[in-house]
Amino acid sequence: MQGQAQQQAYDRGITIFSPDGRLYQVEYAREAVKRGTASIGIRTADGVVLAADKRSGSPLMEPSSVEKIHKADDHIGIASAGHVADARQLIDFARRQAQVNHLRYGEAIGIETLTKEITDHIQQYTQVGGARPFGVALLIAGVEKGTPRLYETDPSGTPYEWKAVSIGADRAEIRDYLEENYREDMDLDAGIGLAVEALGEVNEDGLAPDGIGVATVDVETEQFSQPSTEELEEILSEHDVLASEGDAAEEEE
Amino acid sequence: MQGQAQQQAYDRGITIFSPDGRLYQVEYAREAVKRGTASIGIRTADGVVLAADKRSGSPLMEPSSVEKIHKADDHIGIASAGHVADARQLIDFARRQAQVNHLRYGEAIGIETLTKEITDHIQQYTQVGGARPFGVALLIAGVEKGTPRLYETDPSGTPYEWKAVSIGADRAEIRDYLEENYREDMDLDAGIGLAVEALGEVNEDGLAPDGIGVATVDVETEQFSQPSTEELEEILSEHDVLASEGDAAEEEE
Amino acid sequence: MQGQAQQQAYDRGITIFSPDGRLYQVEYAREAVKRGTASIGIRTADGVVLAADKRSGSPLMEPSSVEKIHKADDHIGIASAGHVADARQLIDFARRQAQVNHLRYGEAIGIETLTKEITDHIQQYTQVGGARPFGVALLIAGVEKGTPRLYETDPSGTPYEWKAVSIGADRAEIRDYLEENYREDMDLDAGIGLAVEALGEVNEDGLAPDGIGVATVDVETEQFSQPSTEELEEILSEHDVLASEGDAAEEEE
Amino acid sequence: MQGQAQQQAYDRGITIFSPDGRLYQVEYAREAVKRGTASIGIRTADGVVLAADKRSGSPLMEPSSVEKIHKADDHIGIASAGHVADARQLIDFARRQAQVNHLRYGEAIGIETLTKEITDHIQQYTQVGGARPFGVALLIAGVEKGTPRLYETDPSGTPYEWKAVSIGADRAEIRDYLEENYREDMDLDAGIGLAVEALGEVNEDGLAPDGIGVATVDVETEQFSQPSTEELEEILSEHDVLASEGDAAEEEE
Amino acid sequence: MQGQAQQQAYDRGITIFSPDGRLYQVEYAREAVKRGTASIGIRTADGVVLAADKRSGSPLMEPSSVEKIHKADDHIGIASAGHVADARQLIDFARRQAQVNHLRYGEAIGIETLTKEITDHIQQYTQVGGARPFGVALLIAGVEKGTPRLYETDPSGTPYEWKAVSIGADRAEIRDYLEENYREDMDLDAGIGLAVEALGEVNEDGLAPDGIGVATVDVETEQFSQPSTEELEEILSEHDVLASEGDAAEEEE
Amino acid sequence: MQGQAQQQAYDRGITIFSPDGRLYQVEYAREAVKRGTASIGIRTADGVVLAADKRSGSPLMEPSSVEKIHKADDHIGIASAGHVADARQLIDFARRQAQVNHLRYGEAIGIETLTKEITDHIQQYTQVGGARPFGVALLIAGVEKGTPRLYETDPSGTPYEWKAVSIGADRAEIRDYLEENYREDMDLDAGIGLAVEALGEVNEDGLAPDGIGVATVDVETEQFSQPSTEELEEILSEHDVLASEGDAAEEEE
Amino acid sequence: MQGQAQQQAYDRGITIFSPDGRLYQVEYAREAVKRGTASIGIRTADGVVLAADKRSGSPLMEPSSVEKIHKADDHIGIASAGHVADARQLIDFARRQAQVNHLRYGEAIGIETLTKEITDHIQQYTQVGGARPFGVALLIAGVEKGTPRLYETDPSGTPYEWKAVSIGADRAEIRDYLEENYREDMDLDAGIGLAVEALGEVNEDGLAPDGIGVATVDVETEQFSQPSTEELEEILSEHDVLASEGDAAEEEE
């Protein structure tokens, strides 16, 4: 409804509403999220799964240095999509909040509590001048008193709780795949399978173990854990999304 | 009276009046409120009712994570419409004010007192530079010394007391419906009924129990309370606004 | 003398004079005052009267929540016109100054003293950057050592003392009416009568008791007091400005 | 030599010199002074006189509330022209400086000392960003160790000492009249006469006692004093500038 | 080499270099200096002379209030040209520095030391944002351990030491006159003579004793001293630059 | 996809996202990196190698003053490309962090830990207003508990871990050469050889010992070490990239 | 490659990179350096030489007040080119750093250490907003533990070490002359000779002793020293660059 010239007039400063009530800088930060490779979260009956596309552009780069999935506390993992350096700031914030909770209350922080502390932090950067919004979305996955929980944060600072969700590139395609194939009663292994299959849907040449990250928190141990490269290769192979050698190494700009 | 080119000249900065004495940034923040889904408040003889449209865009999203109605204190509920992350800031502010009142005076905060503390906070963001106004309206409902009270706050920081009111999308249609059907002597159940019927008016495919939120504070217990999903389904059915399966899951952009 | 294009160049920032020595932001704030409904003050031989048009746009709004007349101290009332949320800030400021005076000097604050503390506060917002001026005018009415006093403050921070004055919409028409009909020796009841008649002049469909506010401070009790709805109805009827049912409920945008 | 378009480029911010070395914001503030009604100061052999045009636009306004002449200390009067609210700030500043001098040194502040403290304060607002200059000029008149002194401050913060001077509207005409008729050896009554005659020169319908302010500080008592309305009427009549009833009440916008 | 349109692009803010490495705001401040009336400094074998054109525009202004020459310490005089209110700030700064030196080291401040403290202060206003440069140049003249010294400061904050120098209007003409007629071995009276003759060169109607200021610091007493009006009249007459009555009173805009 | 005029609208301020979610100021800072001469890092089985092109434009410049490789701690070297003065700030920051680690924990700082402290520091300059991003990339090379590690930081504040990498001019050509010739099991001498050969690839006139910098940290000593000029000459000669006299001294603009 | 219109878009603010990674404000500050008269530094086997063109525009100016060469510590001299007032700030900074070193470590500051403290200080003004870069380059010359050192700082904050170097006007011509005639084994007198000859190359009318400054720090005494005017005249004469009387006094704008 608004022409392009008019839109430009309202998108330069974060503290300004457009005549139709939108915050363009926050919407542009969402575009930065879409420019990042995909991350997926899936809540299953016995735990939560995080999976992320972390292909790098060069065989000389250490795959482990492409940071998409982080351990925030023993029982919480966080996957990100978007501006990598911004993600690191929020992950650090999350870790500090988790530690403060241990120190202050002698117990592990709740998943919802942590999520809301992060979204409050994000919101400040959308209302007060002098800084830009965070150009990153997070998936916060964990187990709280035996219950698996999965949250998303977006650049506006809104928290959402999901059964299954994806952030970053190809969000629409992956969501369609998840909506079709997700079942609330699936177990953790089925969840991992669904996640890698969804990633495979949007990577036609298949996935390499080095090119993806997977993490889980199960309801029994309540511990963040990541499969070994060998285990990952087996999983990818089992779900028919393992790339043949050479294919997975294509460039990412 | 003012042409569009001229309007643009005065709407970029919050601390600037237009030649006809308007604060455009505050008016644009009101547009952000209209972009949110509707919330309704109704004051009855034996309590206050809050109801909110909280449909999400995906069956994979946890309905409980769409935050439209919040408990601010034992005797106070707050419904919001507009920018979700901004609403969270004001709800947190409200909760802190309520707690401070308990600590300082050993008694529950008054509904009008709380409302005015919130509107004073909102006003600051419309006069002092360096931040944008809050893009959210609130309905503050509670019982104070046996009397039900219902307030609205808008992005300018003005408090209004209402018998029945709606904020967010479709405000005009819902107001017409409320003006026609509201009676001051209706009881709490009739109030709940009027609220869901009003929401039903603007949702032609009906409402799902997961897609709306309802809360009440009654004059006897002076306690915030929310019906269970089963109770909600019964209420919707009773008032002929229960969606048939599938209809209620349409997308919200 | 100045063309419109040139005017625009000097009205964007409060700290800037135009080439002809004007502060446009302050002048635009005066427009915000004119956009508010009218308030009237009248000083009589035995007290001061405040009256205000406080019609709301909806029968569902609580009339008492339309704030136009406020008690600032036992002996001082304040009526406002313009931006409601700004008015609340100045009223709060006035109440704090009145309380501080009680605490510090053990006596009630003088009407002129209070007025000047308020105008000094307002002036700061017109000279120092980082905020906009207050978009509101006040009438400050009280009795000081047996003498009735009536002051106006405007958005520039200038104090004026009046025998009778109006602020807000229809200022010119009401002033003409007051100049014609005011007599310094009128008593308080005559003052109330003159005030409601003046309001009636600019409300051709008459006034409803709920749609106006009236307050007085008389020289004997030196107490702020407001007539009951019944008393108001009687006064309106007596002065032939009582609206017939239904007429007074017209919309105010 | 400079075209209008080019001038505009340098007059928006106070901290900027134009290519020809001018500070336009200060020059525009001088225009604000010219927009104010005239004030006159006259130094005579036995004291100083201040006189000010203080006509108001309405018979309902209290003449005493039009503030043009202020007592700054027992021995100092200050008259102003220009932005009224700005004048109040500088008067308050002057009074505080006078009090501080009493407290710190146990004696009355010198007229030149006070003037320079005021001009230093004014200058800051012309060099440091974040505020606009004061849109007001002052005449500071007093007696210091038996000697009458008369100073002017302008919006640039420059102090001038005068034998006779006027600020505000009609400055050029009044100056011409003063230059023609001033004699250094005139006594205080002659000084008052010259002042009201000069004001009369530019008010063709004459002056009303309520429409002007007069104050003196004589060398003997060293006390600020203002004639009563009756005395003023007599003075005006004596000097043939007393307005006939009705004439003096014309509007001032 | 640079066109006018391009120049304009770089002269709005003090902290910005133009493409050819110039600071336009500082250069414009130099224009403010040229707009001031002339001041002259002359160093002779037995002392330094300061002389200044201080004609005022009105016979009613006290000549002593036109401040061009100031005593900064017993042994130091300062003459200024340019923005008067800015000059006052630097003179005050100089006096404070001189006093601090007495307090801290128990001896009079050196002329060069004082000059450099002033120029460092001036430089800050040309590099750090939030303020404009000082629109004034100073001549700092004094005797330090028996040696006469004469310095100039300009709006960039550069100190220069001179044998003879002029600042303000007509700088080029006066400099030519000084270069032609200055002799290092001239005595103080000859220096005064040269100064008033140089001023006379650019005031074709001659000089009035009230219209100029003269001060000296001689090497023997090391005391700042100013001739009386009678002595000044004699000097002007002796050097054939005394204005005939009436001529010297012409207007200065 | 975006035209040039539109791009310009979003690249002036660091805190602003473009409509497609990019931070142009960060991308331009990457261009500053490309304008710097190349630096190379290679991780081998028994240590890490840093090599840098440090030709200067003049035979009169001391080669040692062209700073491209720095010792950050006994076990860590850092090579830079881009804005030299910015690099110095980050190197100083790195050294302070390394020292603080020694003081606080009594042990050498980890390579990854140090890298992330540096990237967090860099990120702040891309999100908070009031400063520009760092226009420099770093290679951080060291040995941590017997394991060689090699990291890159870019102007966005993202850390990458590499087996072999180049920053600065000719990045693409050097990367191609490294990808073709790198073997994970090469020893330190082979690593040095590969580095100088890669630099030779893009310097067709060969390299002079004074025109390059080389440093290593080997897994045994865990000590930063740099070959002597003689050793360098031998290495260059051995790998056929030694410039004949005269050739290597060509200008660098 | 970039057109002029586009360049203008990126050179207004110091904290902004241009699309090709350049900081225009820093480059413009380099132009301010070129506008200054030349300074030369030469490192010889037994000491360092600084020489500077310090012609003034008037015979009435004290030659000693044209500051081009400064003593920073007993063993360190600094020559400058560019904005004189900026140079004074950096010289003061250098002196404070040298004194702090004496106080803190009881020994003289190293030449490289001092240079880097100065360049770090300069860099801050190129990255953090609110100020402009320093428009000056310095040559820092001294002897450190028996070794002569010669550094240059530029407006970006980059330090360079040189055998021989010039800054300011005619840099290219002087560099060519130095490259042709410099020999590392020349003694201090030969260095002084080379410096004055180089200055003579670009001053076709020759040099006057008053129009240049020369300073040395020799390796034996490690003391900053400056030749007397007589010695200078002899040196100039000996190297055939002594101006005939009158020639050297031409104007410098």
PDB file of N, CA, C and O in Angstrom, chain G residues 217-244:
ATOM      1  N   VAL G 217      69.981  15.792  17.970  1.00  0.00           N
ATOM      2  CA  VAL G 217      70.259  15.019  19.175  1.00  0.00           C
ATOM      3  C   VAL G 217      71.409  14.090  18.793  1.00  0.00           C
ATOM      4  O   VAL G 217      71.248  13.254  17.892  1.00  0.00           O
ATOM      5  N   ASP G 218      72.601  14.279  19.427  1.00  0.00           N
ATOM      6  CA  ASP G 218      73.731  13.429  19.024  1.00  0.00           C
ATOM      7  C   ASP G 218      73.866  12.244  19.968  1.00  0.00           C
ATOM      8  O   ASP G 218      73.385  12.279  21.103  1.00  0.00           O
ATOM      9  N   VAL G 219      74.514  11.190  19.478  1.00  0.00           N
ATOM     10  CA  VAL G 219      74.562   9.933  20.252  1.00  0.00           C
ATOM     11  C   VAL G 219      75.432  10.037  21.483  1.00  0.00           C
ATOM     12  O   VAL G 219      75.306   9.229  22.405  1.00  0.00           O
ATOM     13  N   GLU G 220      76.318  11.000  21.510  1.00  0.00           N
ATOM     14  CA  GLU G 220      77.196  11.081  22.680  1.00  0.00           C
ATOM     15  C   GLU G 220      76.526  11.754  23.866  1.00  0.00           C
ATOM     16  O   GLU G 220      76.427  11.185  24.938  1.00  0.00           O
ATOM     17  N   THR G 221      76.078  12.983  23.644  1.00  0.00           N
ATOM     18  CA  THR G 221      75.469  13.692  24.767  1.00  0.00           C
ATOM     19  C   THR G 221      74.023  13.274  24.979  1.00  0.00           C
ATOM     20  O   THR G 221      73.479  13.416  26.066  1.00  0.00           O
ATOM     21  N   GLU G 222      73.389  12.739  23.936  1.00  0.00           N
ATOM     22  CA  GLU G 222      71.955  12.414  24.004  1.00  0.00           C
ATOM     23  C   GLU G 222      71.152  13.637  24.445  1.00  0.00           C
ATOM     24  O   GLU G 222      70.190  13.511  25.204  1.00  0.00           O
ATOM     25  N   GLN G 223      71.581  14.803  23.982  1.00  0.00           N
ATOM     26  CA  GLN G 223      70.904  16.045  24.343  1.00  0.00           C
ATOM     27  C   GLN G 223      70.358  16.757  23.110  1.00  0.00           C
ATOM     28  O   GLN G 223      71.055  16.896  22.108  1.00  0.00           O
ATOM     29  N   PHE G 224      69.112  17.222  23.200  1.00  0.00           N
ATOM     30  CA  PHE G 224      68.503  18.071  22.184  1.00  0.00           C
ATOM     31  C   PHE G 224      69.276  19.381  22.146  1.00  0.00           C
ATOM     32  O   PHE G 224      69.535  19.977  23.179  1.00  0.00           O
ATOM     33  N   SER G 225      69.650  19.826  20.963  1.00  0.00           N
ATOM     34  CA  SER G 225      70.380  21.106  20.886  1.00  0.00           C
ATOM     35  C   SER G 225      70.055  21.828  19.589  1.00  0.00           C
ATOM     36  O   SER G 225      69.784  21.207  18.555  1.00  0.00           O
ATOM     37  N   GLN G 226      70.061  23.158  19.652  1.00  0.00           N
ATOM     38  CA  GLN G 226      69.730  23.953  18.471  1.00  0.00           C
ATOM     39  C   GLN G 226      70.857  24.939  18.205  1.00  0.00           C
ATOM     40  O   GLN G 226      71.355  25.601  19.132  1.00  0.00           O
ATOM     41  N   PRO G 227      71.316  25.087  16.959  1.00  0.00           N
ATOM     42  CA  PRO G 227      72.400  26.029  16.650  1.00  0.00           C
ATOM     43  C   PRO G 227      71.924  27.473  16.860  1.00  0.00           C
ATOM     44  O   PRO G 227      70.744  27.774  16.741  1.00  0.00           O
ATOM     45  N   SER G 228      72.879  28.364  17.151  1.00  0.00           N
ATOM     46  CA  SER G 228      72.538  29.783  17.273  1.00  0.00           C
ATOM     47  C   SER G 228      72.283  30.359  15.884  1.00  0.00           C
ATOM     48  O   SER G 228      72.605  29.725  14.865  1.00  0.00           O
ATOM     49  N   THR G 229      71.687  31.547  15.828  1.00  0.00           N
ATOM     50  CA  THR G 229      71.420  32.193  14.552  1.00  0.00           C
ATOM     51  C   THR G 229      72.718  32.358  13.756  1.00  0.00           C
ATOM     52  O   THR G 229      72.744  32.161  12.532  1.00  0.00           O
ATOM     53  N   GLU G 230      73.795  32.673  14.475  1.00  0.00           N
ATOM     54  CA  GLU G 230      75.069  32.867  13.773  1.00  0.00           C
ATOM     55  C   GLU G 230      75.539  31.544  13.160  1.00  0.00           C
ATOM     56  O   GLU G 230      75.974  31.476  12.008  1.00  0.00           O
ATOM     57  N   GLU G 231      75.451  30.486  13.970  1.00  0.00           N
ATOM     58  CA  GLU G 231      75.856  29.171  13.458  1.00  0.00           C
ATOM     59  C   GLU G 231      74.993  28.788  12.258  1.00  0.00           C
ATOM     60  O   GLU G 231      75.478  28.247  11.269  1.00  0.00           O
ATOM     61  N   LEU G 232      73.696  29.098  12.357  1.00  0.00           N
ATOM     62  CA  LEU G 232      72.786  28.760  11.257  1.00  0.00           C
ATOM     63  C   LEU G 232      73.189  29.488   9.984  1.00  0.00           C
ATOM     64  O   LEU G 232      73.225  28.909   8.895  1.00  0.00           O
ATOM     65  N   GLU G 233      73.477  30.768  10.143  1.00  0.00           N
ATOM     66  CA  GLU G 233      73.858  31.569   8.988  1.00  0.00           C
ATOM     67  C   GLU G 233      75.092  30.966   8.322  1.00  0.00           C
ATOM     68  O   GLU G 233      75.166  30.836   7.100  1.00  0.00           O
ATOM     69  N   GLU G 234      76.038  30.558   9.157  1.00  0.00           N
ATOM     70  CA  GLU G 234      77.266  29.953   8.643  1.00  0.00           C
ATOM     71  C   GLU G 234      76.941  28.669   7.874  1.00  0.00           C
ATOM     72  O   GLU G 234      77.465  28.419   6.782  1.00  0.00           O
ATOM     73  N   ILE G 235      76.080  27.847   8.474  1.00  0.00           N
ATOM     74  CA  ILE G 235      75.708  26.576   7.814  1.00  0.00           C
ATOM     75  C   ILE G 235      75.050  26.843   6.466  1.00  0.00           C
ATOM     76  O   ILE G 235      75.391  26.218   5.453  1.00  0.00           O
ATOM     77  N   LEU G 236      74.114  27.785   6.443  1.00  0.00           N
ATOM     78  CA  LEU G 236      73.398  28.080   5.198  1.00  0.00           C
ATOM     79  C   LEU G 236      74.375  28.581   4.142  1.00  0.00           C
ATOM     80  O   LEU G 236      74.305  28.202   2.963  1.00  0.00           O
ATOM     81  N   SER G 237      75.262  29.426   4.575  1.00  0.00           N
ATOM     82  CA  SER G 237      76.242  29.999   3.658  1.00  0.00           C
ATOM     83  C   SER G 237      77.128  28.894   3.091  1.00  0.00           C
ATOM     84  O   SER G 237      77.365  28.809   1.890  1.00  0.00           O
ATOM     85  N   GLU G 238      77.595  28.045   3.972  1.00  0.00           N
ATOM     86  CA  GLU G 238      78.483  26.942   3.605  1.00  0.00           C
ATOM     87  C   GLU G 238      77.834  26.027   2.550  1.00  0.00           C
ATOM     88  O   GLU G 238      78.501  25.467   1.687  1.00  0.00           O
ATOM     89  N   HIS G 239      76.499  25.882   2.661  1.00  0.00           N
ATOM     90  CA  HIS G 239      75.812  24.980   1.722  1.00  0.00           C
ATOM     91  C   HIS G 239      75.147  25.741   0.587  1.00  0.00           C
ATOM     92  O   HIS G 239      74.274  25.188  -0.103  1.00  0.00           O
ATOM     93  N   ASP G 240      75.523  27.018   0.439  1.00  0.00           N
ATOM     94  CA  ASP G 240      75.047  27.816  -0.707  1.00  0.00           C
ATOM     95  C   ASP G 240      73.531  27.992  -0.775  1.00  0.00           C
ATOM     96  O   ASP G 240      72.947  28.074  -1.855  1.00  0.00           O
ATOM     97  N   VAL G 241      72.892  27.994   0.379  1.00  0.00           N
ATOM     98  CA  VAL G 241      71.430  28.208   0.361  1.00  0.00           C
ATOM     99  C   VAL G 241      71.048  29.446   1.152  1.00  0.00           C
ATOM    100  O   VAL G 241      69.876  29.658   1.445  1.00  0.00           O
ATOM    101  N   LEU G 242      72.041  30.272   1.504  1.00  0.00           N
ATOM    102  CA  LEU G 242      71.737  31.495   2.257  1.00  0.00           C
ATOM    103  C   LEU G 242      71.095  32.509   1.312  1.00  0.00           C
ATOM    104  O   LEU G 242      71.636  32.838   0.262  1.00  0.00           O
ATOM    105  N   ALA G 243      69.938  32.997   1.718  1.00  0.00           N
ATOM    106  CA  ALA G 243      69.234  33.985   0.896  1.00  0.00           C
ATOM    107  C   ALA G 243      69.978  35.308   0.971  1.00  0.00           C
ATOM    108  O   ALA G 243      70.536  35.659   2.012  1.00  0.00           O
ATOM    109  N   SER G 244      69.984  36.033  -0.128  1.00  0.00           N
ATOM    110  CA  SER G 244      70.485  37.398  -0.041  1.00  0.00           C
ATOM    111  C   SER G 244      69.419  38.204   0.710  1.00  0.00           C
ATOM    112  O   SER G 244      68.235  37.901   0.640  1.00  0.00           O
TER     113      SER G 244
END
